[in-house]
Short mmCIF file of C-alpha atoms in Angstrom, two decimals:
data_model
loop_
_atom_site.label_atom_id
_atom_site.label_comp_id
_atom_site.label_asym_id
_atom_site.label_seq_id
_atom_site.Cartn_x
_atom_site.Cartn_y
_atom_site.Cartn_z
CA UNK A 179 19.19 8.40 25.54
CA UNK A 180 15.41 8.70 25.25
CA UNK A 181 13.54 5.57 24.11
CA UNK A 182 11.77 7.60 21.40
CA UNK A 183 15.21 8.59 20.07
CA UNK A 184 16.20 4.91 19.97
CA UNK A 185 12.96 4.10 18.15
CA UNK A 186 13.72 6.64 15.40
CA UNK A 187 17.31 5.36 15.19
CA UNK A 188 16.00 1.81 14.81
CA UNK A 189 13.53 2.89 12.11
CA UNK A 190 16.11 4.66 9.94
CA UNK A 191 18.92 2.19 10.63
CA UNK A 192 16.56 -0.57 9.46
CA UNK A 193 15.61 1.53 6.43
CA UNK A 194 19.27 2.06 5.54
CA UNK A 195 19.70 -1.74 5.68
CA UNK A 196 16.56 -2.16 3.49
CA UNK A 197 14.88 -4.12 6.30
CA UNK A 198 11.17 -3.34 5.96
CA UNK A 199 10.07 -5.78 8.67
CA UNK A 200 12.24 -4.12 11.30
CA UNK A 201 11.03 -0.67 10.17
CA UNK A 202 7.42 -1.79 10.47
CA UNK A 203 8.02 -3.11 13.99
CA UNK A 204 8.46 0.56 15.02
CA UNK A 205 4.86 1.39 14.06
CA UNK A 206 1.81 1.31 16.31
CA UNK A 207 -1.02 -0.82 14.80
CA UNK A 208 -3.10 2.36 14.45
CA UNK A 209 -0.35 4.42 12.79
CA UNK A 210 -1.22 7.04 10.20
CA UNK A 211 1.25 8.10 7.52
CA UNK A 212 1.25 11.04 5.15
CA UNK A 213 3.57 12.25 2.41
CA UNK A 214 3.26 14.26 -0.83
CA UNK A 215 3.53 11.21 -3.10
CA UNK A 216 1.10 8.75 -1.46
CA UNK A 217 -1.10 11.04 0.63
CA UNK A 218 -2.71 9.51 3.72
CA UNK A 219 -2.07 5.84 4.47
CA UNK A 220 -3.19 3.50 7.24
CA UNK A 221 -1.11 0.80 8.97
CA UNK A 222 -1.54 -1.89 6.32
CA UNK A 223 -0.91 0.56 3.47
CA UNK A 224 2.21 2.16 4.95
CA UNK A 225 3.69 -1.23 5.85
CA UNK A 226 3.10 -2.42 2.31
CA UNK A 227 4.46 0.85 0.89
CA UNK A 228 7.83 0.38 2.62
CA UNK A 229 8.02 -3.25 1.47
CA UNK A 230 7.15 -2.23 -2.09
CA UNK A 231 9.63 0.66 -2.24
CA UNK A 232 12.46 -1.46 -0.86
CA UNK A 233 11.67 -4.39 -3.16
CA UNK A 234 11.36 -2.20 -6.26
CA UNK A 235 14.68 -0.50 -5.47
CA UNK A 236 16.51 -3.78 -6.18
CA UNK A 237 19.09 -2.69 -3.61
CA UNK A 238 19.63 0.63 -5.41
CA UNK A 239 18.49 2.79 -2.48
CA UNK A 240 20.69 4.70 -0.06
CA UNK A 241 19.24 6.20 3.11
CA UNK A 242 21.01 8.81 5.24
CA UNK A 243 19.46 10.32 8.35
CA UNK A 244 20.34 13.09 10.79
CA UNK A 245 19.00 15.80 13.11
CA UNK A 246 16.89 13.44 15.21
CA UNK A 247 15.10 15.41 17.91
CA UNK A 248 12.52 13.89 20.24
CA UNK A 249 10.34 14.54 23.23
CA UNK A 250 8.26 11.95 25.02
CA UNK A 251 5.31 12.48 22.65
CA UNK A 252 6.83 13.66 19.36
CA UNK A 253 9.94 13.77 17.25
CA UNK A 254 11.46 14.81 13.98
CA UNK A 255 14.32 13.83 11.71
CA UNK A 256 15.85 14.71 8.38
CA UNK A 257 16.51 11.93 5.94
CA UNK A 258 17.82 11.68 2.40
CA UNK A 259 16.82 8.96 -0.05
CA UNK A 260 19.04 8.46 -3.10
CA UNK A 261 17.70 6.10 -5.75
CA UNK A 262 16.87 5.60 -9.41
CA UNK A 263 13.23 6.42 -10.18
CA UNK A 264 11.96 3.24 -11.87
CA UNK A 265 9.53 4.86 -14.32
CA UNK A 266 12.15 7.13 -15.92
CA UNK A 267 15.48 5.61 -14.85
CA UNK A 268 16.47 9.05 -13.51
CA UNK A 269 18.63 9.53 -10.40
CA UNK A 270 16.83 11.15 -7.46
CA UNK A 271 18.21 12.59 -4.24
CA UNK A 272 15.19 13.46 -2.14
CA UNK A 273 15.61 15.47 1.07
CA UNK A 274 12.78 14.72 3.48
CA UNK A 275 11.67 16.18 6.81
CA UNK A 276 9.88 13.66 9.01
CA UNK A 277 7.63 14.38 11.97
CA UNK A 278 6.51 11.70 14.39
CA UNK A 279 4.11 11.24 17.27
CA UNK A 280 4.50 8.36 19.71
CA UNK A 281 2.10 6.17 21.66
CA UNK A 282 2.85 3.11 23.77
CA UNK A 283 6.53 3.31 22.79
CA UNK A 284 5.76 3.14 19.05
CA UNK A 285 5.20 5.55 16.16
CA UNK A 286 1.48 6.45 15.97
CA UNK A 287 1.85 9.24 13.39
CA UNK A 288 4.48 9.67 10.66
CA UNK A 289 4.38 12.70 8.38
CA UNK A 290 7.05 13.12 5.68
CA UNK A 291 7.37 16.35 3.73
CA UNK A 292 9.60 17.33 0.83
CA UNK A 293 9.76 19.79 -2.03
CA UNK A 294 7.45 18.07 -4.51
CA UNK A 295 8.34 20.38 -7.40
CA UNK A 296 12.07 19.73 -6.93
CA UNK A 297 11.47 15.97 -6.57
CA UNK A 298 9.25 15.83 -9.68
CA UNK A 299 11.93 17.59 -11.72
CA UNK A 300 14.56 15.03 -10.68
CA UNK A 301 12.25 12.04 -11.09
CA UNK A 302 10.31 13.05 -14.20
CA UNK A 303 12.56 15.52 -16.02
CA UNK A 304 11.19 18.51 -17.91
CA UNK A 305 7.54 17.51 -17.35
CA UNK A 306 8.14 17.54 -13.61
CA UNK A 307 9.91 20.90 -13.71
CA UNK A 308 7.19 22.39 -15.87
CA UNK A 309 4.14 20.92 -14.10
CA UNK A 310 5.34 19.72 -10.69
CA UNK A 311 4.05 22.79 -8.88
CA UNK A 312 0.44 22.33 -10.07
CA UNK A 313 -2.22 20.61 -7.93
CA UNK A 314 -3.39 18.68 -11.00
CA UNK A 315 0.07 17.15 -11.52
CA UNK A 316 0.48 16.36 -7.82
CA UNK A 317 -2.87 14.57 -7.82
CA UNK A 318 -1.90 12.56 -10.93
CA UNK A 319 1.35 11.47 -9.30
CA UNK A 320 -0.50 10.55 -6.09
CA UNK A 321 -3.10 8.55 -8.07
CA UNK A 322 -0.32 6.68 -9.86
CA UNK A 323 1.55 6.00 -6.60
CA UNK A 324 -1.60 4.68 -4.94
CA UNK A 325 -2.50 2.55 -7.96
CA UNK A 326 0.97 1.01 -7.81
CA UNK A 327 0.52 0.39 -4.07
CA UNK A 328 -2.91 -1.23 -4.54
CA UNK A 329 -1.55 -3.53 -7.27
CA UNK A 330 1.34 -4.52 -5.04
CA UNK A 331 -1.04 -5.17 -2.13
CA UNK A 332 -3.18 -7.55 -4.21
CA UNK A 333 -0.11 -9.52 -5.34
CA UNK A 334 1.40 -9.87 -1.87
#
């Protein structure tokens, strides 16, 4: 089995066990991360994001992963996060496609993508269904997510 495959297995197995430190150990110190909710994050920000999301889940987070495919330099996986969105107390089942690039045996680039409109409907209800497709709404959600991350970073 390819070492990059094992790295992705370790990352998601750690995530499913809510072990942020072990997840973070899979990242290169110069990693970049991107997703629709937080936008672009650097090493410190993405490490803090995983810690924050796991802590705020209060153990109410289930991670499933599948379809791991890797080469020496890149990889991809599908993962599903099931949780209760804290701001609205609504149940969310988010299906995410992840793409990775590797350097020095670690993840140097991590790009998650998902259907933002579908997610916003589950997480935010009718407002999400009505407005989730608009750039304005996406930017507001991203601003709120980053504000939450910055507050968490200053406390920890």
